[in-house]
mmCIF file of C-alpha atoms in Angstrom:
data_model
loop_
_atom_site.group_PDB
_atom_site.id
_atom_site.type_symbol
_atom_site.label_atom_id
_atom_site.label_comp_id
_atom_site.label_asym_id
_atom_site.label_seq_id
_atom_site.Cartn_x
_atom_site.Cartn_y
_atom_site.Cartn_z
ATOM 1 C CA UNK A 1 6.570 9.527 7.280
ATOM 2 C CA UNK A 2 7.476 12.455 5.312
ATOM 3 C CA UNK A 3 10.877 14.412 6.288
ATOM 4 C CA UNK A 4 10.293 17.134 4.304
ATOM 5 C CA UNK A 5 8.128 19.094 1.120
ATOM 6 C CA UNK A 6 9.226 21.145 -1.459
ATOM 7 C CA UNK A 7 7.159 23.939 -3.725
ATOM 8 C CA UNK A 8 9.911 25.321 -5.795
ATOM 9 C CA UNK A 9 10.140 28.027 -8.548
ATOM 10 C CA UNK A 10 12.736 26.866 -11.076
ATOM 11 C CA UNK A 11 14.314 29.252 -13.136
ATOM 12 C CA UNK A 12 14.500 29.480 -16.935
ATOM 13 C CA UNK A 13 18.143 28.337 -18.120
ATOM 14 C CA UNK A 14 18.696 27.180 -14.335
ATOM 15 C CA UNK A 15 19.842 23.549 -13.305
ATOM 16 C CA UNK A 16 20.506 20.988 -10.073
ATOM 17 C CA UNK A 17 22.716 18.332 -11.605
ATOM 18 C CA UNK A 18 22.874 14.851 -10.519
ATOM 19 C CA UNK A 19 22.830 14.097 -6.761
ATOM 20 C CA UNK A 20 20.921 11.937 -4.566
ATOM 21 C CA UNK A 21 19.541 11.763 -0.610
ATOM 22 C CA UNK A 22 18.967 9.216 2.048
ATOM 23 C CA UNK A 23 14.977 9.556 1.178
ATOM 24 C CA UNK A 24 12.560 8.833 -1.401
ATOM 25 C CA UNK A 25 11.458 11.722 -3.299
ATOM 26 C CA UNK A 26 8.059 12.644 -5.452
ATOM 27 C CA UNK A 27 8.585 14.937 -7.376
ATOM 28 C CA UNK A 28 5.334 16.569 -10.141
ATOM 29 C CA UNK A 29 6.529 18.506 -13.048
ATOM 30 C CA UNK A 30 3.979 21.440 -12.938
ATOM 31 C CA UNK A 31 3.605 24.811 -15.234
ATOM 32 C CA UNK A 32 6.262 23.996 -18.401
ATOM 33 C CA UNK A 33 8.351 21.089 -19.019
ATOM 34 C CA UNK A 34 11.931 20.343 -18.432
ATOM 35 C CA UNK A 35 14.495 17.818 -18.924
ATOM 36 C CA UNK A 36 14.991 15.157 -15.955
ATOM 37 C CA UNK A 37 17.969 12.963 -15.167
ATOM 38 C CA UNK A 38 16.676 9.388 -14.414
ATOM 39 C CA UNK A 39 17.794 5.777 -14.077
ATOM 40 C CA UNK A 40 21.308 7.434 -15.461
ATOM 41 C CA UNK A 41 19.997 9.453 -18.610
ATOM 42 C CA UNK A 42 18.150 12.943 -19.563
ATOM 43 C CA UNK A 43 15.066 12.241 -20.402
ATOM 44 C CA UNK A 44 12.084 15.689 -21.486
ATOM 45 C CA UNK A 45 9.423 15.719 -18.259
ATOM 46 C CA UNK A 46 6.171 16.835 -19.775
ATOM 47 C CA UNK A 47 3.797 18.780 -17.631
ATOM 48 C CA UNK A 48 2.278 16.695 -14.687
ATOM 49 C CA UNK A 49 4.812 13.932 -14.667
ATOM 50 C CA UNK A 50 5.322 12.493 -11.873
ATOM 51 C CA UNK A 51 8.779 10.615 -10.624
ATOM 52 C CA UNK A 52 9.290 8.314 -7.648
ATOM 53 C CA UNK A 53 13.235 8.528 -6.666
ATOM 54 C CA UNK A 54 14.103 5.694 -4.521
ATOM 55 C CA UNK A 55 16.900 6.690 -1.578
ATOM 56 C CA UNK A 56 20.547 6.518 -3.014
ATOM 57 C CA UNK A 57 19.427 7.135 -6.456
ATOM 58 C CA UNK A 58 20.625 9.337 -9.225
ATOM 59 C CA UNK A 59 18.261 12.303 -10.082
ATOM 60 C CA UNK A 60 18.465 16.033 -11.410
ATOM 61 C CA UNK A 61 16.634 19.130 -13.886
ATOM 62 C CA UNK A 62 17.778 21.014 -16.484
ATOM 63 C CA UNK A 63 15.665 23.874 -17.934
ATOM 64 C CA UNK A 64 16.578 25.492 -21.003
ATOM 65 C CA UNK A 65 16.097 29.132 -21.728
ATOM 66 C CA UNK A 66 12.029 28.831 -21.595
ATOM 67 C CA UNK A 67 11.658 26.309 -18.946
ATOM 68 C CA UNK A 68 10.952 27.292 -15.279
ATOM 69 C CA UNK A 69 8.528 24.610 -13.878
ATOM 70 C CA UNK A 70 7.458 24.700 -10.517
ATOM 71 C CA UNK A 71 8.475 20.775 -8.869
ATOM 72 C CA UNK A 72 5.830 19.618 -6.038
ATOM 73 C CA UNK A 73 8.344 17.708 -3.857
ATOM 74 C CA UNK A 74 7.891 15.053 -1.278
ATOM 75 C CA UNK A 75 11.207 13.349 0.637
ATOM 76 C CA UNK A 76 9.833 10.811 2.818
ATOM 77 C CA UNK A 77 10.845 7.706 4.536
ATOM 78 C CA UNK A 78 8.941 4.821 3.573
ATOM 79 C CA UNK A 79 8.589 1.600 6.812
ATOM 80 C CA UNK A 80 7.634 -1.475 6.526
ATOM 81 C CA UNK A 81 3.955 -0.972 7.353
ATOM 82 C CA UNK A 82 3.990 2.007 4.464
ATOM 83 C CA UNK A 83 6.081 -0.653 1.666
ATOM 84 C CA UNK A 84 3.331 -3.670 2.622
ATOM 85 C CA UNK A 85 0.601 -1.161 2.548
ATOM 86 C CA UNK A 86 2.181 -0.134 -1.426
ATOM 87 C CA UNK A 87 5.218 -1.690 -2.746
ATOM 88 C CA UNK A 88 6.704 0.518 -4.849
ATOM 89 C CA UNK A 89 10.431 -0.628 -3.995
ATOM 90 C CA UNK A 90 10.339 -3.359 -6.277
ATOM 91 C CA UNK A 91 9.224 -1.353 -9.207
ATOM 92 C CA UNK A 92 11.975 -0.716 -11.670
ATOM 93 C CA UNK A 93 12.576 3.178 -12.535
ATOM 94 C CA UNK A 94 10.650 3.221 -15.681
ATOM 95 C CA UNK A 95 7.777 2.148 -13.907
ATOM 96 C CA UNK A 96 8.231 4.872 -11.382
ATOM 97 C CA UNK A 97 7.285 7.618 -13.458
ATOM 98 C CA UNK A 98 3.476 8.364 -14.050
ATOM 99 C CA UNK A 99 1.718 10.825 -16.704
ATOM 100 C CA UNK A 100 -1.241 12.337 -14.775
ATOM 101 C CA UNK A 101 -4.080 13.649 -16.367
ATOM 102 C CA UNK A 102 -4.555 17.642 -14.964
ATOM 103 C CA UNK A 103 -7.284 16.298 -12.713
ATOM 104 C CA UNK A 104 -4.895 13.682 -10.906
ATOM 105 C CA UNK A 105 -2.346 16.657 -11.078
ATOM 106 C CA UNK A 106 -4.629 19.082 -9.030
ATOM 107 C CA UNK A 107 -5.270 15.846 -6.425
ATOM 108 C CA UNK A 108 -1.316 15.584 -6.430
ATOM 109 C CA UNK A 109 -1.066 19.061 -5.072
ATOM 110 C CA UNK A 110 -4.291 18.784 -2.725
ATOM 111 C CA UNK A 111 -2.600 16.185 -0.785
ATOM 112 C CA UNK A 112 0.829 17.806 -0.936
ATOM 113 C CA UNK A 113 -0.972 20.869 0.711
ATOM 114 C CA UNK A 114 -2.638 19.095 3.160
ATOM 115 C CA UNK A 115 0.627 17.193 4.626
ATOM 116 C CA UNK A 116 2.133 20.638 4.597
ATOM 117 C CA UNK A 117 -0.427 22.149 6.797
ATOM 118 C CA UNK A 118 0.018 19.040 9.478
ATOM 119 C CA UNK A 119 3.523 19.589 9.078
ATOM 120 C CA UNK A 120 3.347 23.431 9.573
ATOM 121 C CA UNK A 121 1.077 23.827 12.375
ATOM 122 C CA UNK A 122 1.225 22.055 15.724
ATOM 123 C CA UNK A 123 -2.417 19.888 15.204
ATOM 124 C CA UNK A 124 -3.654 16.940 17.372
ATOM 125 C CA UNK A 125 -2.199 13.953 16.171
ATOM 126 C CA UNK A 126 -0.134 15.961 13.308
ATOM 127 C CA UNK A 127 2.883 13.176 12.699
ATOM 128 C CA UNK A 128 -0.225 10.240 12.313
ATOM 129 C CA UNK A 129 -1.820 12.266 9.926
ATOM 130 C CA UNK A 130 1.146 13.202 7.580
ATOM 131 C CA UNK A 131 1.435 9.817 7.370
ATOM 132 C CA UNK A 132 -2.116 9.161 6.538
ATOM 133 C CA UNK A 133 -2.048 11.431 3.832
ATOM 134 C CA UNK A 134 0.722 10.011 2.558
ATOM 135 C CA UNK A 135 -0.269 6.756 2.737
ATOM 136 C CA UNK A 136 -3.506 7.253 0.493
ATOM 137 C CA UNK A 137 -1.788 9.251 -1.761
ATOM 138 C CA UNK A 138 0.631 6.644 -2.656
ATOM 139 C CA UNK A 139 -2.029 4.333 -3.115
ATOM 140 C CA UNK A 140 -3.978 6.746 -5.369
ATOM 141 C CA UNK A 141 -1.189 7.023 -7.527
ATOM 142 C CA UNK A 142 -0.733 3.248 -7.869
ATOM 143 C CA UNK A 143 -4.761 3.025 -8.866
ATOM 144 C CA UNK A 144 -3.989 5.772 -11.380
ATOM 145 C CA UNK A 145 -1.494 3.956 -13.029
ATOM 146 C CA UNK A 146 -3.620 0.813 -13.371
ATOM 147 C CA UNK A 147 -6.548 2.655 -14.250
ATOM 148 C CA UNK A 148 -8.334 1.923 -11.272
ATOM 149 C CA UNK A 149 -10.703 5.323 -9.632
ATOM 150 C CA UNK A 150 -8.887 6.929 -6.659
ATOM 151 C CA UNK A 151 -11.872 8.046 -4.766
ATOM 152 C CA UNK A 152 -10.225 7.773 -2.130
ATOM 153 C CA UNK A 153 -8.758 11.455 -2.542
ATOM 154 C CA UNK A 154 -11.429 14.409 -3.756
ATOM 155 C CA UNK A 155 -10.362 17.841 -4.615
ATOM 156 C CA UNK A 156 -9.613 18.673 -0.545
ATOM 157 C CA UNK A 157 -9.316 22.324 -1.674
ATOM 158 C CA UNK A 158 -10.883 24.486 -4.124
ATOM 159 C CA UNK A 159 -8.743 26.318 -6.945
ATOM 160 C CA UNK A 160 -9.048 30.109 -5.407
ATOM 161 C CA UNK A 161 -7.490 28.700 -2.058
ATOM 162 C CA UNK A 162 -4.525 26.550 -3.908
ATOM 163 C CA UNK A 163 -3.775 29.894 -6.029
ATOM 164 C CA UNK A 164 -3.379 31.362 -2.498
ATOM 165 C CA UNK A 165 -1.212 28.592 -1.187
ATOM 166 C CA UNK A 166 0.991 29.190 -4.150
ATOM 167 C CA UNK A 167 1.387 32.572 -3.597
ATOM 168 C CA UNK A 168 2.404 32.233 0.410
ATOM 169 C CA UNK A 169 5.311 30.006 -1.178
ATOM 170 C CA UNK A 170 5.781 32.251 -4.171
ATOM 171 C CA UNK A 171 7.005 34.755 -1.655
ATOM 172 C CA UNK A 172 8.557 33.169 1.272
ATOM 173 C CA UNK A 173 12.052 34.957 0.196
ATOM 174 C CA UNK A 174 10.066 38.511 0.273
ATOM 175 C CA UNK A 175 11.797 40.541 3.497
ATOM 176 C CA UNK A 176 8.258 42.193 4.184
ATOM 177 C CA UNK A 177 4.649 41.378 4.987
ATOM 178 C CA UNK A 178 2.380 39.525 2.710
ATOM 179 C CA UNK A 179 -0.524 41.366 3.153
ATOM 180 C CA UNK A 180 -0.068 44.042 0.279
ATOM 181 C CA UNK A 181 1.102 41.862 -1.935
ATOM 182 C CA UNK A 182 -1.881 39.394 -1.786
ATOM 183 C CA UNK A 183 -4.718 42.047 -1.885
ATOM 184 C CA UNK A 184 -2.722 43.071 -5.165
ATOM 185 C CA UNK A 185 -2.847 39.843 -6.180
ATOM 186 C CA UNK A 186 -6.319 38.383 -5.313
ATOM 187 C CA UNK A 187 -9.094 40.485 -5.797
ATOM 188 C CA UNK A 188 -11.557 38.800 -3.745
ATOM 189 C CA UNK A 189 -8.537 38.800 -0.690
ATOM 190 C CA UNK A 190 -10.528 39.744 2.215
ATOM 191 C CA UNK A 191 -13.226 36.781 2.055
ATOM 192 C CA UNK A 192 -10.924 34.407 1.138
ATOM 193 C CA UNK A 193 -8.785 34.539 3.532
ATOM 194 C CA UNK A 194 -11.486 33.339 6.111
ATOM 195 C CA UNK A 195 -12.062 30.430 4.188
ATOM 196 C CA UNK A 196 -8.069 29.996 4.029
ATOM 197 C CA UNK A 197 -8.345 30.262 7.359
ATOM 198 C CA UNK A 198 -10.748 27.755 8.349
ATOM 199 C CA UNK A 199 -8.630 25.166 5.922
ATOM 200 C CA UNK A 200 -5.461 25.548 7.547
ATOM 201 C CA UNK A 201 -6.498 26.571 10.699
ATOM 202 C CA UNK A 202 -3.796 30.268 10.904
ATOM 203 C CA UNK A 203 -4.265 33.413 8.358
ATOM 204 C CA UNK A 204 -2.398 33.741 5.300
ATOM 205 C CA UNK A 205 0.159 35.776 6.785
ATOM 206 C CA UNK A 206 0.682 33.701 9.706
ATOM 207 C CA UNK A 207 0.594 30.779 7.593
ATOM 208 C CA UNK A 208 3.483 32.433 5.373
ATOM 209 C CA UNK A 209 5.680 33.182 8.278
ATOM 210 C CA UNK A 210 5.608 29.248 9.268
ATOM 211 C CA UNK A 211 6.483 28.178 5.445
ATOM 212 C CA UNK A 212 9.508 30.601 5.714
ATOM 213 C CA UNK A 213 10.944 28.738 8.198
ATOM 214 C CA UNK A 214 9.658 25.340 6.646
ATOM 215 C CA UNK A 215 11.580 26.557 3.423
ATOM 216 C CA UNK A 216 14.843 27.503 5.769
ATOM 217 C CA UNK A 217 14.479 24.094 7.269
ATOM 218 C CA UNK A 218 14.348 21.980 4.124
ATOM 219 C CA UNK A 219 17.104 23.780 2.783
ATOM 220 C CA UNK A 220 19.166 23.164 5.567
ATOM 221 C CA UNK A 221 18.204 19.853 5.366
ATOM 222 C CA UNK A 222 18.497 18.896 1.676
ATOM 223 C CA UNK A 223 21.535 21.898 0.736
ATOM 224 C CA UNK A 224 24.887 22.587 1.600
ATOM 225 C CA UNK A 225 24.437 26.303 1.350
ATOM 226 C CA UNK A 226 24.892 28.076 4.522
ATOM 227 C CA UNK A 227 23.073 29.400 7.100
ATOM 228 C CA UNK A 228 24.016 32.961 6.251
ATOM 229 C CA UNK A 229 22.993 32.008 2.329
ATOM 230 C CA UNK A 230 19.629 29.857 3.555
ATOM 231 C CA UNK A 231 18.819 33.284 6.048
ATOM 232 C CA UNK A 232 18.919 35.118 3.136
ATOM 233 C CA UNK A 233 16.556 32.759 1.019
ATOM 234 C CA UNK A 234 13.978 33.186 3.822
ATOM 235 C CA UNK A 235 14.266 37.193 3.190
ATOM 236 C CA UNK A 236 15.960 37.735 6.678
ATOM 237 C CA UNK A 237 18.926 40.432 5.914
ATOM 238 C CA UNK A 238 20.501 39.532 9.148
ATOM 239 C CA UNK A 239 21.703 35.636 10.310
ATOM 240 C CA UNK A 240 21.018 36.452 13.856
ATOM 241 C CA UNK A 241 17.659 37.125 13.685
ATOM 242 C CA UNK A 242 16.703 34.535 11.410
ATOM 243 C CA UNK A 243 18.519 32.136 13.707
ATOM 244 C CA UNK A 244 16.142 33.317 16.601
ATOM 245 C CA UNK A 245 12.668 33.033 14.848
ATOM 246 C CA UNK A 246 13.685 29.332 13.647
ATOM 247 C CA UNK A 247 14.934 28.464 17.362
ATOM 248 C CA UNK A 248 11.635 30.307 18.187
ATOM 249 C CA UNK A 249 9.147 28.354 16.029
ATOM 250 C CA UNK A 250 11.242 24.888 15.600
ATOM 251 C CA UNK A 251 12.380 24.660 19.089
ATOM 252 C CA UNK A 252 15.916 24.271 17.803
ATOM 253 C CA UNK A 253 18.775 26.125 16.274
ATOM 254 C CA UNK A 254 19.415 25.880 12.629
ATOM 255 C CA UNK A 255 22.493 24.459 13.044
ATOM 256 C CA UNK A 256 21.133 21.986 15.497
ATOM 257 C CA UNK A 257 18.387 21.021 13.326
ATOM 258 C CA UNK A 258 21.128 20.226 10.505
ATOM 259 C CA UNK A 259 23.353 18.247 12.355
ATOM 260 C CA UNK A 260 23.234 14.833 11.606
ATOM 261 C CA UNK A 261 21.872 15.005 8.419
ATOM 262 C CA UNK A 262 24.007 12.976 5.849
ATOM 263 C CA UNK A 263 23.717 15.033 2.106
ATOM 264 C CA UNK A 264 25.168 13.711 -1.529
ATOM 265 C CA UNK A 265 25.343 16.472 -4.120
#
């Protein structure tokens, strides 16, 4: 079941040194390359690398002064019925990293989108079908490695609607509405939206409001900045009313929703 997903903008010259979490983690290398700690050593993550982190273990970046990939994340809790279904456990760490080609790349971030939209809106069935996705991507990316097709996952959206998804997280720390911003951005805003729409089920800027607070939540979840710094993040100037539209769309306070949560950095 995942726990939480990640689209993050790294900075050129920026880092997040060794730490680990109580979760698995996938993590693609998208847009330039950087340097990776894993299995106890720096190692240079080309574009669309992929890395499996295993709970409790060692991982970090490191851009230099040109490096500012984008990371695709994944934390997730693999059970029993997930580890029979693929057993990835009991591969060492040097088998846990994968060189996708850019079409097993765009599949990567297909899926990712589609777990986020269960996650983000409240579907029929949502928690069954994160898990779903999951599920078959893991086993796609255990075909891919032994050459094997992965049918089993098609393009789910086209590249005009992922440049759109991108955007929404581009700008989740913006303090305003979206709207200007994407008609500047996307020529062709006003039809696309419709078919945005009928993806995800919400507009764009409805959408974008619900991955602000999915942002603030992983944060608090995976960071030990706080809440005042995470409010910030999520482009809210003022703690109190960012703490009142998270109560308002995740039923709980943002301190509630990190207590409990165990962090190693």
């Amino acid at each position: 079941m995942p726990d939480s997903l990640g689209y993050v903008q790294t900075r050129a010259g920026r880092e997040f040194g060794w730490h680990t979490h109580p979760y698995d983690e996938l993590c693609l290398i998208a847009d330039t390359p950087t340097t990776i700690g894993h299995a106890g050593e720096h190692t240079s993550a080309a574009i669309d690398t992929l890395y499996l982190f295993k709970a409790g273990e060692r991982h970090g970046y490191w851009n230099n002064a040109k490096q500012s990939p984008r990371l695709w994340v994944i934390h997730y809790h693999g059970d029993d019925a997930l580890e029979a279904a693929v057993p990835m456990a009991q591969m060492s760490p040097a088998r846990r990293v994968w060189q996708l080609t850019a079409e097993q790349a765009e599949i990567f971030k297909a899926m990712h989108v589609r777990i986020s939209v269960e996650q983000s809106l409240p579907h029929v069935g949502a928690e069954a079908a994160q898990s779903a996705w999951l599920q078959l991507l893991l086993i796609a990316i255990i075909r891919w490695s032994a050459k094997m097709p992965a049918d089993i996952t098609p393009r789910l959206i086209d590249v005009e609607l992922q440049h759109m998804w991108q955007i929404l997280h581009d700008y989740t720390g913006e303090p305003a509405g979206l709207v200007a911003t994407l008609k500047q951005k996307i020529a062709n805003y006003d039809s696309l939206r419709h078919r945005f729409k009928d993806m995800v089920g919400d507009s764009p800027a409805r959408m974008w409001r619900r991955l602000r607070m999915h942002q603030a939540k992983n944060l608090l979840l995976e960071s030990s900045l706080s809440v005042k710094e995470i409010a910030g993040r999520a482009g809210y100037a003022r703690q109190h009313e960012f703490a009142r539209a998270f109560k308002k769309q995740m039923g709980v306070s943002p301190t509630g929703w990190r207590k409990g949560v165990s962090h190693t950095f």
